[in-house]
Coordinates of C-alpha atoms in Angstrom, one line a residue:
X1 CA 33.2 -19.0 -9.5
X2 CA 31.4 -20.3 -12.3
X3 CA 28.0 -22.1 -10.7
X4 CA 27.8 -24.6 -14.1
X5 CA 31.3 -25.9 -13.4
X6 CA 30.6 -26.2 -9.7
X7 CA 26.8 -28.2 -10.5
X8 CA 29.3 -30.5 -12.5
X9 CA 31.7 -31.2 -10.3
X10 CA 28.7 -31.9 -7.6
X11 CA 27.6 -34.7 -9.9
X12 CA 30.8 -36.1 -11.0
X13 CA 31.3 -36.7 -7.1
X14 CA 28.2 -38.1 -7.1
X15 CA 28.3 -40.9 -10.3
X16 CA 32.4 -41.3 -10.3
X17 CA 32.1 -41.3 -14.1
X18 CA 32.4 -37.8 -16.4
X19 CA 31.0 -39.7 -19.2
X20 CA 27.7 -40.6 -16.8
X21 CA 27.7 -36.7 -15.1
X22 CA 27.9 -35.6 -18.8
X23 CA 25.0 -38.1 -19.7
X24 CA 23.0 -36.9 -16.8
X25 CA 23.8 -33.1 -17.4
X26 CA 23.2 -33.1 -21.0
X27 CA 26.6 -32.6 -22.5
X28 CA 30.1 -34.0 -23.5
X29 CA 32.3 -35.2 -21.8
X30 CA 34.6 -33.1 -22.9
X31 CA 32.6 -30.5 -21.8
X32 CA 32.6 -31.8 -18.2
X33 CA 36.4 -32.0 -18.2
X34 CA 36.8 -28.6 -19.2
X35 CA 34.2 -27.4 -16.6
X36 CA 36.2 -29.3 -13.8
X37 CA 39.6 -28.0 -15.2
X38 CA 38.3 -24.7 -14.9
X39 CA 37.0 -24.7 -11.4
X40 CA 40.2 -26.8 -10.0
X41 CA 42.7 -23.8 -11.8
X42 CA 40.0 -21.4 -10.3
X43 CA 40.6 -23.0 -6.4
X44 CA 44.0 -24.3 -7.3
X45 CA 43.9 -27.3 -5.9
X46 CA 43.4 -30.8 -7.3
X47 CA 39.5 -32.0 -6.7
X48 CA 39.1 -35.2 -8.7
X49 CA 41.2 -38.0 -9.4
X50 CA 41.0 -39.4 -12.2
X51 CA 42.0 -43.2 -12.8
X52 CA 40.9 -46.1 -15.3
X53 CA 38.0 -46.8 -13.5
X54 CA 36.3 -43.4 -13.1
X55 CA 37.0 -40.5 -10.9
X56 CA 36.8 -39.9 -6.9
X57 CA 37.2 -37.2 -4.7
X58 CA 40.7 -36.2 -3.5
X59 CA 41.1 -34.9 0.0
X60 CA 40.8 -31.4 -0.7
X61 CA 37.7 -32.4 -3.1
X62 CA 36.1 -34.1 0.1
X63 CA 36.0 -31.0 2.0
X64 CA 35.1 -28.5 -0.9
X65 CA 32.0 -31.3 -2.0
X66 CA 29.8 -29.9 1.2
X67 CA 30.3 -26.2 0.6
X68 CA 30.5 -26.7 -3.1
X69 CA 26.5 -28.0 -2.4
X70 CA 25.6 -25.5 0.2
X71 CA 26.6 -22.5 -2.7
X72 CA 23.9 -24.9 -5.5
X73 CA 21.0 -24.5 -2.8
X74 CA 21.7 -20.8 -1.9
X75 CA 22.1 -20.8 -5.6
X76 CA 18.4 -22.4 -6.5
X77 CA 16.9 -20.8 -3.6
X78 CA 18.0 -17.2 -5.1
X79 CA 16.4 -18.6 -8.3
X80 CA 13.3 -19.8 -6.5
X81 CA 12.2 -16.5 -5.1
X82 CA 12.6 -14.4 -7.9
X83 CA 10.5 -17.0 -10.3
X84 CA 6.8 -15.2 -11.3
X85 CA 4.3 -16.5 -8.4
X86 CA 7.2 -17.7 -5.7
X87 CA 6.8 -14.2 -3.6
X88 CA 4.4 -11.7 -2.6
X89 CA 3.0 -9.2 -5.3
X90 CA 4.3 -5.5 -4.2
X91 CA 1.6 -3.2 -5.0
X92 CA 2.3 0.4 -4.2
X93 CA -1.5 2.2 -3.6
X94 CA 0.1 5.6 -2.1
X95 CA -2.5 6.1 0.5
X96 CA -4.6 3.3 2.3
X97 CA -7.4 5.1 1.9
X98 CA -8.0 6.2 -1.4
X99 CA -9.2 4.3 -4.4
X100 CA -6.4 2.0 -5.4
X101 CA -6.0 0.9 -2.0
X102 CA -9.4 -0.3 -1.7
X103 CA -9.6 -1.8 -5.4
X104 CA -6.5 -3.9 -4.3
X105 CA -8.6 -5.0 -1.0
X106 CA -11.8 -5.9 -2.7
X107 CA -9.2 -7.9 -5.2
X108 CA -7.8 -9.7 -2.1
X109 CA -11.5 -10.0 -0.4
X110 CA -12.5 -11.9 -3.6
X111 CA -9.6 -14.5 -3.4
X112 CA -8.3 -13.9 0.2
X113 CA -5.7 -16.5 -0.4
X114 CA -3.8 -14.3 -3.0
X115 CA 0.0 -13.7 -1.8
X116 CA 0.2 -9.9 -2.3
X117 CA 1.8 -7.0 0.2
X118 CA 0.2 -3.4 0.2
X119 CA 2.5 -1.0 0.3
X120 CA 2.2 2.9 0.2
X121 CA 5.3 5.3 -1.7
X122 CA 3.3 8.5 -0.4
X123 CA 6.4 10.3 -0.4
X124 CA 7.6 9.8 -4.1
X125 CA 5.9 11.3 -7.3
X126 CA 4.7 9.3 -9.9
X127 CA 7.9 9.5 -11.9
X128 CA 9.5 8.4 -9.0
X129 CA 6.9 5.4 -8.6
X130 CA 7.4 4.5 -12.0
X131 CA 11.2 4.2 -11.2
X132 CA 10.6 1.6 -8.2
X133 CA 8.7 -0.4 -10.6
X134 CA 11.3 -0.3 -13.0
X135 CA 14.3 -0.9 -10.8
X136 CA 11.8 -4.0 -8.4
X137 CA 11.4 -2.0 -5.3
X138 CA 7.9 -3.0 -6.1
X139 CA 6.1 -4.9 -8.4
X140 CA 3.1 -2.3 -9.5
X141 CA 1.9 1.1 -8.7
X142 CA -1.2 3.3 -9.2
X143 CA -0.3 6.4 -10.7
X144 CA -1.9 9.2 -12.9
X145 CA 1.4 9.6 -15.5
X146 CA 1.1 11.2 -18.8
X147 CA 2.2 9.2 -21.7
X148 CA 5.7 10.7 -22.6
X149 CA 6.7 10.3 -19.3
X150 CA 6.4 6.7 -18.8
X151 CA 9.9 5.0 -18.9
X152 CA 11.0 2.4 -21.2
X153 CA 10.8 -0.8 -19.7
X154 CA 7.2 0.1 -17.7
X155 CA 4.0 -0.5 -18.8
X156 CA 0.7 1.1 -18.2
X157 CA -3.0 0.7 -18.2
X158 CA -5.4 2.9 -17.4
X159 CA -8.0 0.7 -15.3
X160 CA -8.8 2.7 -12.3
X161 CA -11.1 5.6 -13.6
X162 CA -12.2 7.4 -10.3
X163 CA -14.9 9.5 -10.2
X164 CA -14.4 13.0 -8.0
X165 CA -17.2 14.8 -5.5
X166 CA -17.5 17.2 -3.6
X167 CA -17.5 17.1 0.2
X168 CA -18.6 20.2 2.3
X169 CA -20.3 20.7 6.0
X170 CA -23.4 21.3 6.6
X171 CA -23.4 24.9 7.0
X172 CA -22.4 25.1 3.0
X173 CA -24.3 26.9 0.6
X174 CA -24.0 23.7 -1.7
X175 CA -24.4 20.7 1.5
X176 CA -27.9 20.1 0.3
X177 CA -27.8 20.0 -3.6
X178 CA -28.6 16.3 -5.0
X179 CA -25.4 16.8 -7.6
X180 CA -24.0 19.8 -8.5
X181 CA -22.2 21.0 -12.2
X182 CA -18.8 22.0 -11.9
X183 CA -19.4 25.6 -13.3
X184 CA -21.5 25.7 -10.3
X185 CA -18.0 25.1 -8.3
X186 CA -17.2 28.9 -10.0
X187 CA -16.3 31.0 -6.4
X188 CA -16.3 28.6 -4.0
X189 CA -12.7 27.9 -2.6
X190 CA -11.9 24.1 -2.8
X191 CA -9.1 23.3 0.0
X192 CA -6.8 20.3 -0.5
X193 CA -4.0 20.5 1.7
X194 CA -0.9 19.1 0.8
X195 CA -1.1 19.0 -2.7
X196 CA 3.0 19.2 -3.2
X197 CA 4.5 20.7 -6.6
X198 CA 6.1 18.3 -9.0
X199 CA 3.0 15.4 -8.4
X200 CA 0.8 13.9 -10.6
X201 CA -2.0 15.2 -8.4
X202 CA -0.9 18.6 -8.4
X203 CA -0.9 18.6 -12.1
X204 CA -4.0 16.9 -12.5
X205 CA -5.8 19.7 -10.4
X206 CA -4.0 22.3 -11.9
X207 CA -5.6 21.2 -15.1
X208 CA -8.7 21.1 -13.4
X209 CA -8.8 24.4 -12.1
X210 CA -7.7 25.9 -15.3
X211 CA -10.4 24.4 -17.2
X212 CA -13.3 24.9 -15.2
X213 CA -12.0 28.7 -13.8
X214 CA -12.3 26.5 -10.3
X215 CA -10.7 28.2 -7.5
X216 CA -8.2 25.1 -5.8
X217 CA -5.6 25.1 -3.3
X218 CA -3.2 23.8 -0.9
X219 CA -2.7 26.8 1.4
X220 CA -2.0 26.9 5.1
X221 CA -0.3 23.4 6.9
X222 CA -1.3 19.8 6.2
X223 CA -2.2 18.7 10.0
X224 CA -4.3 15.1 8.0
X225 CA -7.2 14.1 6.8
X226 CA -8.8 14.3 10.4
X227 CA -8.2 18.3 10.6
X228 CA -9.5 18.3 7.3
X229 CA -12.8 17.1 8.2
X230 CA -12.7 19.5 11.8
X231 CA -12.6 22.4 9.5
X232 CA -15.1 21.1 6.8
X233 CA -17.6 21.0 9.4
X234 CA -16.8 24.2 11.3
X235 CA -16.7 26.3 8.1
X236 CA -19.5 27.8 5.8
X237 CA -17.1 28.1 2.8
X238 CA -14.7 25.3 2.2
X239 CA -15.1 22.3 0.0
X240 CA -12.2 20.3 -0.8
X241 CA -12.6 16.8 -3.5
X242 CA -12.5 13.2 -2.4
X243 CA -12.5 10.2 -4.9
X244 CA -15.9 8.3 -5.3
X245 CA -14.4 5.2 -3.8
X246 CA -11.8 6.8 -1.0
X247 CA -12.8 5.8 2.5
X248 CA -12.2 9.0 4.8
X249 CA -14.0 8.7 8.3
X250 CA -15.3 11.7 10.4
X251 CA -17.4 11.4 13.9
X252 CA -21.6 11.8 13.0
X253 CA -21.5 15.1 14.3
X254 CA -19.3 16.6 11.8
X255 CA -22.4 16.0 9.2
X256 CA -20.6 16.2 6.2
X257 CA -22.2 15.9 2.9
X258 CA -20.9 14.4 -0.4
X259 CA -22.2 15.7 -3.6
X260 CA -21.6 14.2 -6.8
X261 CA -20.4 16.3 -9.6
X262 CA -21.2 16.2 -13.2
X263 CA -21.3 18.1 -16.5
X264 CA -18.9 16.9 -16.8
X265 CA -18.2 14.5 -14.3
X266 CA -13.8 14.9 -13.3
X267 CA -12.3 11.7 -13.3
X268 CA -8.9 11.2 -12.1
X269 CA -7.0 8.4 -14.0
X270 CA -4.7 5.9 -12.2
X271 CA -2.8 4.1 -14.2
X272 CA -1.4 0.8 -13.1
X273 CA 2.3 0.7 -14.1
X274 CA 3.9 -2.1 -13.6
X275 CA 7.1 -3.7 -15.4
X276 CA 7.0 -4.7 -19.4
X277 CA 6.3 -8.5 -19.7
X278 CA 6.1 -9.3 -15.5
X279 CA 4.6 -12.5 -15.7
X280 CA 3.6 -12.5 -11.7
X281 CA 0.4 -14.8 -11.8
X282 CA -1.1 -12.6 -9.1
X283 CA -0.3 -9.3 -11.1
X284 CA -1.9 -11.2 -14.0
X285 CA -5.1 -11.9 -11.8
X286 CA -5.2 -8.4 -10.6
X287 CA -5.8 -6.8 -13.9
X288 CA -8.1 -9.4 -15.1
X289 CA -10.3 -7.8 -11.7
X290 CA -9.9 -4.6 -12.4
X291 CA -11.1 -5.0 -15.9
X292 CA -13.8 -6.7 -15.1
X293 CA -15.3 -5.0 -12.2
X294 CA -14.3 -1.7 -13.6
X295 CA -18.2 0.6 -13.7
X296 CA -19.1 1.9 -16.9
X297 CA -18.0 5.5 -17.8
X298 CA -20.0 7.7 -18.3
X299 CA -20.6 10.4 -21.5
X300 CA -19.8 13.3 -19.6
X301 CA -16.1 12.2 -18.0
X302 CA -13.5 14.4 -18.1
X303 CA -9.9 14.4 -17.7
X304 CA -6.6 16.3 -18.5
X305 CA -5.7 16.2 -21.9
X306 CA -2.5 14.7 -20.9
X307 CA -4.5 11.4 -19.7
X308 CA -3.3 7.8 -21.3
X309 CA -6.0 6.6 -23.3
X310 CA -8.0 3.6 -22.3
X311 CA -7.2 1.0 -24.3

């Protein structure tokens, strides 16, 4: 059913004159006649009729005029929620407690009236992520993607630079060095459980390990971050890599140290993605805060050669 020709018929009912409703709409008459031909061959019943003096509503146009108004609302309502700024922002940060998520918080803390909805895709790649995006699952994600595989449609910007260190228990050999070089990491098994084939992190700390000869892996179950820390603390030999700005909690006890790492100092690079042209004023306002509160980098970052580069 064609929504124009029902909107016309709505305000012919409403004015009893097509040469008014086509005033008021904005177009001929005889556009308005054909409009309300069409939608009375469409229902097949006779909604208007028409005499010397103007138009009114036959019986069957009485009782179609309430439903014919009820399908204009659900119509403008649909039209409502989708227009930039009239819902939530969708932000996928993947894990609440790593760097995007808390970017996206201290972005909220600074305007807590902001309409936006954290949500995490921790079980999709970042292809996979950028695909949501893409088909409106969400609105925006942080990813680290390289360039060739971002889809047409999707748009990205490198503005979430994060700064890797090392974290180790007391009992390692490195728990008391101020900042340590990452030749220095050379023998010294680095533990990140559930690194999954296929993700952008695995990749990223493949390339890592491969150009620094660092010894990384994901072996043995993923029980969570909390029996990550337990055996951090309990061992005099694993290290595993956290994100200057992730938030992971352990109980005082556990004494665990972070060490920052430089020479180069790893950095890995979330890239927001969000759709090409989304005009979402909180999106919009998002970037401007990341840009803006974004730290310096420093002369020594690295990252994998596959990295988008900041524009």
């Amino acid at each position: 059913m064609d929504v124009e020709a029902l909107r016309t018929f709505v305000v012919v009912a409403g004015v009893g004159q097509f040469q008014a409703a086509a005033d008021e709409l904005g177009i001929s008459q005889q556009a308005v006649s054909k409009r309300i031909a069409a939608l009375e061959r469409h229902v097949a019943v006779t909604l208007l009729v028409r005499s010397s003096r103007g138009s009114r509503l036959s019986l069957d146009g009485q009782v179609f005029l309430p439903h014919a108004k009820k399908v204009l609302t659900a119509v403008e309502q649909a039209e409502r929620a989708v227009n930039p700024g009239s819902r939530p922002l969708r932000v996928d940060v993947l894990n609440r407690r790593i760097s995007p998520a808390q970017a996206v918080y201290r972005f909220y803390r600074s305007r807590p009236e902001t309409d936006l909805d954290a949500v995490t895709l921790d079980k999709e790649n970042a292809a996979q992520a950028a695909q949501a995006v893409l088909e409106g699952v969400v609105d925006a994600s942080f990813r680290a993607l390289p360039a060739d595989r971002i889809p047409t449609g999707i748009t990205a910007e490198r503005l979430l630079d994060e700064p890797l260190e090392l974290l180790v228990g007391p009992g390692h050999p490195l728990a008391d060095a101020p900042r340590i070089s990452l030749v220095d990491l050379a023998g010294h098994r680095i533990w990140i459980p559930g690194i999954r084939p296929g993700t952008e992190w695995a990749a990223f700390y493949q390339a890592l390990s491969e150009a620094f000869g660092l010894s990384i892996d994901a072996l043995g179950p993923n029980f969570g971050d909390e029996a990550l820390m337990d055996a951090l603390a309990d061992s005099a030999s694993l290290a595993t890599l956290v994100g200057r700005g992730d938030r992971y909690l352990w109980p005082r006890t556990h004494d665990l140290r972070r060490i920052p790492l430089h020479d180069p100092t790893p950095f890995y690079p979330h890239l927001l993605l969000f759709r090409t042209g989304d005009r979402h004023p909180v999106l919009t306002a998002l970037r401007d805060h990341l840009r803006t509160t974004a730290p310096r980098t420093p002369h020594d970052a690295w990252t994998p050669d596959w990295t988008v580069t900041v524009h």
